[in-house]
Coordinates of C-alpha atoms in Angstrom, one line a residue:
Chain A
M1 CA -40.7 96.2 -123.7
A2 CA -41.2 98.5 -120.2
R3 CA -38.7 101.1 -120.1
V4 CA -38.5 101.9 -115.9
V5 CA -36.7 105.4 -114.9
V6 CA -34.8 105.6 -111.7
D7 CA -34.2 108.8 -109.6
V8 CA -31.4 109.3 -107.4
M9 CA -30.8 111.9 -106.1
L10 CA -28.2 113.1 -103.1
K11 CA -30.1 113.3 -99.2
P12 CA -31.3 117.2 -98.8
E13 CA -28.7 117.6 -96.2
I14 CA -24.9 116.6 -97.9
L15 CA -24.0 119.3 -100.0
D16 CA -23.8 118.7 -103.2
P17 CA -20.3 120.0 -104.8
Q18 CA -21.5 119.5 -108.7
G19 CA -24.4 120.9 -108.5
K20 CA -22.6 124.3 -106.5
A21 CA -20.5 124.2 -108.9
V22 CA -23.2 124.8 -111.8
H23 CA -24.5 127.1 -110.5
G24 CA -22.4 128.9 -109.9
A25 CA -21.9 129.1 -113.4
L26 CA -25.5 129.7 -114.9
P27 CA -25.1 133.3 -114.1
R28 CA -21.6 133.5 -116.1
L29 CA -23.7 132.9 -118.5
G30 CA -26.4 134.9 -118.2
F31 CA -29.1 132.4 -116.8
E32 CA -30.2 134.8 -114.2
G33 CA -32.8 133.0 -110.8
V34 CA -31.5 129.6 -109.9
V35 CA -31.0 130.1 -106.5
A36 CA -29.7 126.2 -106.6
V37 CA -29.0 123.1 -108.5
R38 CA -28.5 119.9 -107.0
Q39 CA -27.7 117.6 -109.8
G40 CA -29.1 113.6 -109.5
K41 CA -29.1 110.5 -111.9
R42 CA -31.4 109.0 -113.2
F43 CA -31.1 105.4 -114.8
E44 CA -33.7 104.4 -117.3
L45 CA -34.2 100.7 -116.4
E46 CA -35.9 98.6 -119.9
L47 CA -37.5 95.2 -119.3
D48 CA -38.6 92.5 -121.9
G49 CA -42.2 91.9 -121.2
D50 CA -44.4 93.8 -118.7
V51 CA -44.2 95.5 -115.3
T52 CA -45.4 93.6 -113.0
D53 CA -45.3 94.1 -109.4
D54 CA -42.6 91.7 -108.6
R55 CA -40.2 93.2 -110.5
L56 CA -41.1 96.4 -109.5
A57 CA -40.5 95.1 -105.9
E58 CA -37.1 93.7 -107.7
I59 CA -36.2 96.8 -108.9
R60 CA -36.6 98.9 -106.2
N61 CA -33.8 96.0 -103.9
A62 CA -32.1 96.6 -107.2
A63 CA -32.3 100.5 -106.3
E64 CA -31.8 100.3 -103.1
T65 CA -28.4 97.9 -103.2
L66 CA -27.1 99.2 -106.7
L67 CA -28.4 102.3 -107.8
S68 CA -28.7 104.7 -104.9
N69 CA -26.4 104.2 -101.2
P70 CA -29.2 104.3 -99.1
V71 CA -26.8 106.8 -96.5
I72 CA -26.1 110.2 -98.3
E73 CA -28.4 109.1 -101.5
D74 CA -33.2 108.8 -101.8
Y75 CA -34.2 107.2 -105.1
T76 CA -37.6 106.9 -106.5
V77 CA -39.2 104.0 -109.1
R78 CA -41.7 105.0 -111.4
V79 CA -43.0 103.0 -114.8
E80 CA -42.1 105.1 -117.6
Q81 CA -44.9 104.1 -120.4
Chain B
M1 CA 2.6 86.7 -91.8
K2 CA 0.5 87.0 -95.4
V3 CA -0.5 90.4 -96.1
G4 CA -3.4 90.3 -99.4
V5 CA -3.6 93.0 -101.6
V6 CA -6.7 92.9 -104.1
T7 CA -5.9 94.7 -107.6
F8 CA -9.9 95.4 -109.3
P9 CA -9.0 96.8 -112.5
G10 CA -9.0 100.5 -112.0
S11 CA -6.1 99.8 -108.8
L12 CA -3.3 101.7 -108.5
D13 CA -1.8 102.0 -105.5
D14 CA -1.9 97.6 -105.6
V15 CA 1.8 97.6 -105.7
D16 CA 3.2 100.2 -103.6
A17 CA 1.6 98.4 -100.7
R18 CA 2.6 95.1 -101.2
R19 CA 5.6 97.3 -101.3
A20 CA 4.3 98.5 -97.9
V21 CA 4.2 95.4 -96.4
N22 CA 7.5 94.1 -97.3
L23 CA 9.7 96.6 -95.7
A24 CA 7.4 95.8 -93.3
G25 CA 8.6 92.5 -93.5
G26 CA 5.3 91.0 -94.6
E27 CA 5.3 88.6 -97.6
A28 CA 3.1 90.5 -99.8
V29 CA 0.1 88.1 -101.7
A30 CA -1.3 89.7 -104.8
L31 CA -5.3 88.6 -104.9
W32 CA -7.1 89.7 -108.1
H33 CA -10.5 91.2 -107.8
G34 CA -12.5 88.5 -109.5
E35 CA -11.6 85.3 -107.6
R36 CA -12.5 84.5 -105.1
D37 CA -9.9 82.7 -103.3
L38 CA -8.2 84.7 -100.3
R39 CA -5.1 82.7 -101.0
G40 CA -4.4 81.9 -96.8
V41 CA -4.0 85.6 -96.5
D42 CA -3.6 86.8 -93.1
A43 CA -5.4 90.2 -93.4
V44 CA -6.1 92.0 -96.9
V45 CA -5.5 95.6 -98.0
L46 CA -7.9 97.6 -100.3
P47 CA -5.8 99.7 -101.8
G48 CA -6.5 103.4 -103.3
G49 CA -7.1 104.2 -107.0
F50 CA -10.2 104.2 -109.8
S51 CA -11.4 100.8 -109.1
Y52 CA -14.1 100.2 -112.1
G53 CA -13.9 103.6 -113.6
D54 CA -14.4 104.8 -110.0
Y55 CA -18.8 104.3 -112.4
L56 CA -21.9 104.7 -111.0
R57 CA -20.1 105.7 -107.1
C58 CA -16.8 105.6 -105.9
G59 CA -16.3 101.3 -104.4
A60 CA -20.3 100.9 -105.9
I61 CA -19.2 98.3 -108.0
A62 CA -16.6 96.7 -106.0
R63 CA -18.3 95.8 -103.3
F64 CA -20.2 92.9 -105.9
A65 CA -16.5 92.2 -107.0
P66 CA -16.4 88.2 -106.0
V67 CA -13.4 88.9 -103.7
M68 CA -15.1 90.6 -101.5
T69 CA -17.4 88.2 -100.9
S70 CA -14.5 85.8 -99.2
V71 CA -12.9 89.9 -97.6
L72 CA -16.4 90.7 -96.0
S73 CA -16.8 87.4 -94.9
A74 CA -13.3 87.4 -93.5
A75 CA -14.0 90.7 -92.0
E76 CA -16.7 89.9 -90.3
S77 CA -15.1 87.0 -88.0
G78 CA -11.6 89.5 -87.1
M79 CA -9.4 89.5 -90.3
P80 CA -7.6 92.3 -90.4
V81 CA -8.7 94.4 -93.4
L82 CA -7.1 98.0 -93.8
G83 CA -8.9 100.4 -96.4
I84 CA -6.8 102.7 -98.7
C85 CA -8.9 105.9 -99.9
N86 CA -10.8 104.0 -103.0
G87 CA -10.6 101.1 -100.8
F88 CA -11.9 103.3 -97.9
Q89 CA -14.8 103.7 -100.2
I90 CA -15.9 101.0 -100.5
L91 CA -15.2 99.6 -97.5
C92 CA -18.5 102.3 -96.9
E93 CA -20.4 101.3 -99.9
S94 CA -19.6 97.6 -98.2
H95 CA -21.1 98.6 -94.8
L96 CA -18.2 97.7 -93.0
L97 CA -17.9 100.7 -92.3
P98 CA -20.0 103.4 -91.1
G99 CA -20.9 106.5 -93.2
A100 CA -19.9 107.6 -97.4
L101 CA -17.2 109.8 -98.9
I102 CA -18.5 111.9 -101.5
R103 CA -16.8 114.4 -103.7
N104 CA -14.5 117.6 -101.9
R105 CA -16.1 120.1 -100.6
E106 CA -13.6 122.6 -102.7
R107 CA -14.4 119.9 -106.1
R108 CA -10.3 120.2 -106.3
F109 CA -8.7 116.9 -106.8
V110 CA -6.4 117.0 -103.7
C111 CA -2.7 116.4 -103.2
R112 CA -0.5 116.9 -100.9
D113 CA 1.5 116.1 -98.0
Q114 CA -1.6 116.3 -94.8
R115 CA -1.2 116.4 -91.5
L116 CA -2.9 114.3 -89.6
R117 CA -2.8 112.7 -86.1
I118 CA -3.5 108.8 -85.3
E119 CA -7.1 109.7 -82.4
N120 CA -6.3 105.5 -81.5
A121 CA -3.9 103.5 -81.2
S122 CA -5.4 100.1 -80.1
T123 CA -6.8 99.7 -83.9
A124 CA -5.4 96.3 -85.7
W125 CA -3.9 98.8 -87.7
T126 CA -2.2 101.7 -85.8
S127 CA -0.7 99.5 -82.5
Q128 CA 2.7 100.1 -83.2
Y129 CA 1.3 104.2 -83.0
D130 CA 1.5 106.1 -79.6
E131 CA -1.8 108.0 -79.6
G132 CA -2.3 111.6 -79.8
V133 CA 1.4 111.4 -82.2
E134 CA 1.1 113.7 -85.2
V135 CA 2.5 112.6 -88.4
T136 CA 2.7 113.8 -91.5
I137 CA 1.0 111.2 -95.1
V138 CA 0.6 111.8 -98.3
L139 CA -3.1 112.5 -99.1
K140 CA -4.4 112.6 -102.6
N141 CA -8.5 112.2 -103.7
G142 CA -11.1 114.1 -105.7
E143 CA -13.9 112.5 -103.3
G144 CA -12.8 112.3 -99.3
G145 CA -15.1 114.1 -98.0
Y146 CA -16.3 112.0 -94.6
V147 CA -20.2 112.2 -94.2
A148 CA -22.5 110.4 -91.7
D149 CA -25.7 111.0 -89.6
D150 CA -24.2 113.3 -85.9
T151 CA -26.5 110.5 -84.4
T152 CA -23.3 107.6 -86.2
L153 CA -20.7 110.2 -85.5
D154 CA -20.9 110.8 -81.9
R155 CA -21.4 107.2 -81.7
L156 CA -17.4 107.1 -83.6
E157 CA -16.7 109.8 -81.4
A158 CA -17.8 108.5 -78.2
E159 CA -16.4 104.4 -79.4
G160 CA -13.3 105.5 -80.5
Q161 CA -13.7 104.4 -83.9
V162 CA -11.8 107.4 -85.2
V163 CA -8.7 106.4 -86.0
A164 CA -7.3 109.4 -87.5
R165 CA -8.2 113.2 -87.9
Y166 CA -7.0 116.3 -90.8
L167 CA -4.5 118.9 -88.8
G168 CA -4.8 122.3 -90.6
D169 CA -7.0 123.5 -93.4
N170 CA -9.7 120.4 -93.6
P171 CA -9.5 119.5 -97.6
N172 CA -11.7 117.7 -98.3
G173 CA -14.7 118.9 -96.7
S174 CA -14.8 115.9 -93.9
M175 CA -17.6 116.2 -91.6
R176 CA -15.8 116.9 -87.9
D177 CA -12.1 117.0 -89.6
I178 CA -12.2 112.5 -89.8
A179 CA -9.4 111.1 -92.0
G180 CA -10.0 107.6 -91.3
I181 CA -12.3 105.6 -88.5
A182 CA -12.2 101.8 -86.9
N183 CA -15.6 100.2 -87.3
E184 CA -16.3 98.3 -83.4
R185 CA -14.4 95.7 -83.0
G186 CA -10.3 97.6 -84.2
N187 CA -9.5 94.8 -87.3
V188 CA -11.0 97.1 -90.3
V189 CA -9.8 100.3 -91.2
G190 CA -11.0 102.2 -93.1
L191 CA -8.4 105.6 -93.8
M192 CA -8.7 108.3 -96.4
P193 CA -4.8 108.9 -96.9
H194 CA -2.0 106.9 -98.1
P195 CA 0.5 105.1 -96.0
E196 CA 1.3 103.3 -98.7
H197 CA 3.3 106.2 -99.5
A198 CA 4.8 107.5 -96.6
V199 CA 6.8 104.9 -95.9
D200 CA 10.1 105.0 -97.8
D201 CA 12.5 108.7 -98.3
L202 CA 13.5 108.6 -100.6
C203 CA 10.0 109.0 -102.5
G204 CA 7.8 109.9 -99.7
P205 CA 7.5 113.1 -97.5
S206 CA 8.3 110.7 -94.2
T207 CA 8.0 106.9 -93.3
D208 CA 4.7 108.3 -91.3
G209 CA 2.8 105.6 -93.0
L210 CA 5.0 102.6 -92.8
P211 CA 2.9 102.3 -88.9
F212 CA 0.5 101.0 -90.8
F213 CA 1.6 97.9 -91.8
T214 CA 4.1 97.2 -88.9
S215 CA 1.4 97.4 -86.1
V216 CA -1.0 94.5 -88.2
L217 CA 2.3 92.1 -88.8
K218 CA 2.4 92.4 -84.5
E219 CA -1.3 92.2 -84.9
L220 CA -0.6 89.2 -86.2
A221 CA 1.5 87.7 -84.6
K222 CA -0.1 87.8 -80.4
A223 CA -2.5 86.1 -82.3

């Protein structure tokens, strides 16, 4: 079994109201010194069998078509050992 | 003229949209997300709501529903398609319309009677308006902030693809106050406000939404 992790983040120029809300809550709870928060999504894909280049390419395709919206989001794919 | 209204799991405004079609003088046909068959309709409305619970992103999963395969190819061959609210999000996720809709700038769900200006009265869904007319139509959304890059926004403005714009306070942070856009051909329109809730004086702020539905019927009669 292998696990591939896809992280999806809003592009830097896209407003992130959720991140801003979290950022606003931190000092209210006494957590100081955080200058910005951006919130994203993490997908953990469990595969049966090994991770091959072909399967990684397929996962990148899935990341681009379903897991992220390339108009507003960037993604990274990595294999977790 | 038959206007199909798609019901996805989580659609809320499909019944109102069908009622609006009938009030406008058309024949509303219920379409189901799980079937590819468009049942011989001449136009399609993707209604508001929270299809698939808004999981992943609003409209992201609905985009891959079996019915959407047929809607996409019909839209590409010129069939009028109107996406309202969640339907607009689905059209953007499908790339039938450019840009995307993100969480409201002020982070609150907005529900109010919204003043709008109809900027383009030559699309399949707006021909019964006078261009530049100001109307009041219900707006209710949590993720209605329209975003696109500057090149796309400039192109939309230059080609007259901005269909409606918010007047007064921008309710959701939409870039350039955009409330609705059309594709280049003008057959596909996405709109954040809900014209189907503004077709009857008894239960809406106005009947200003009705021309969206009479427009498409007129357009179809012409064809």
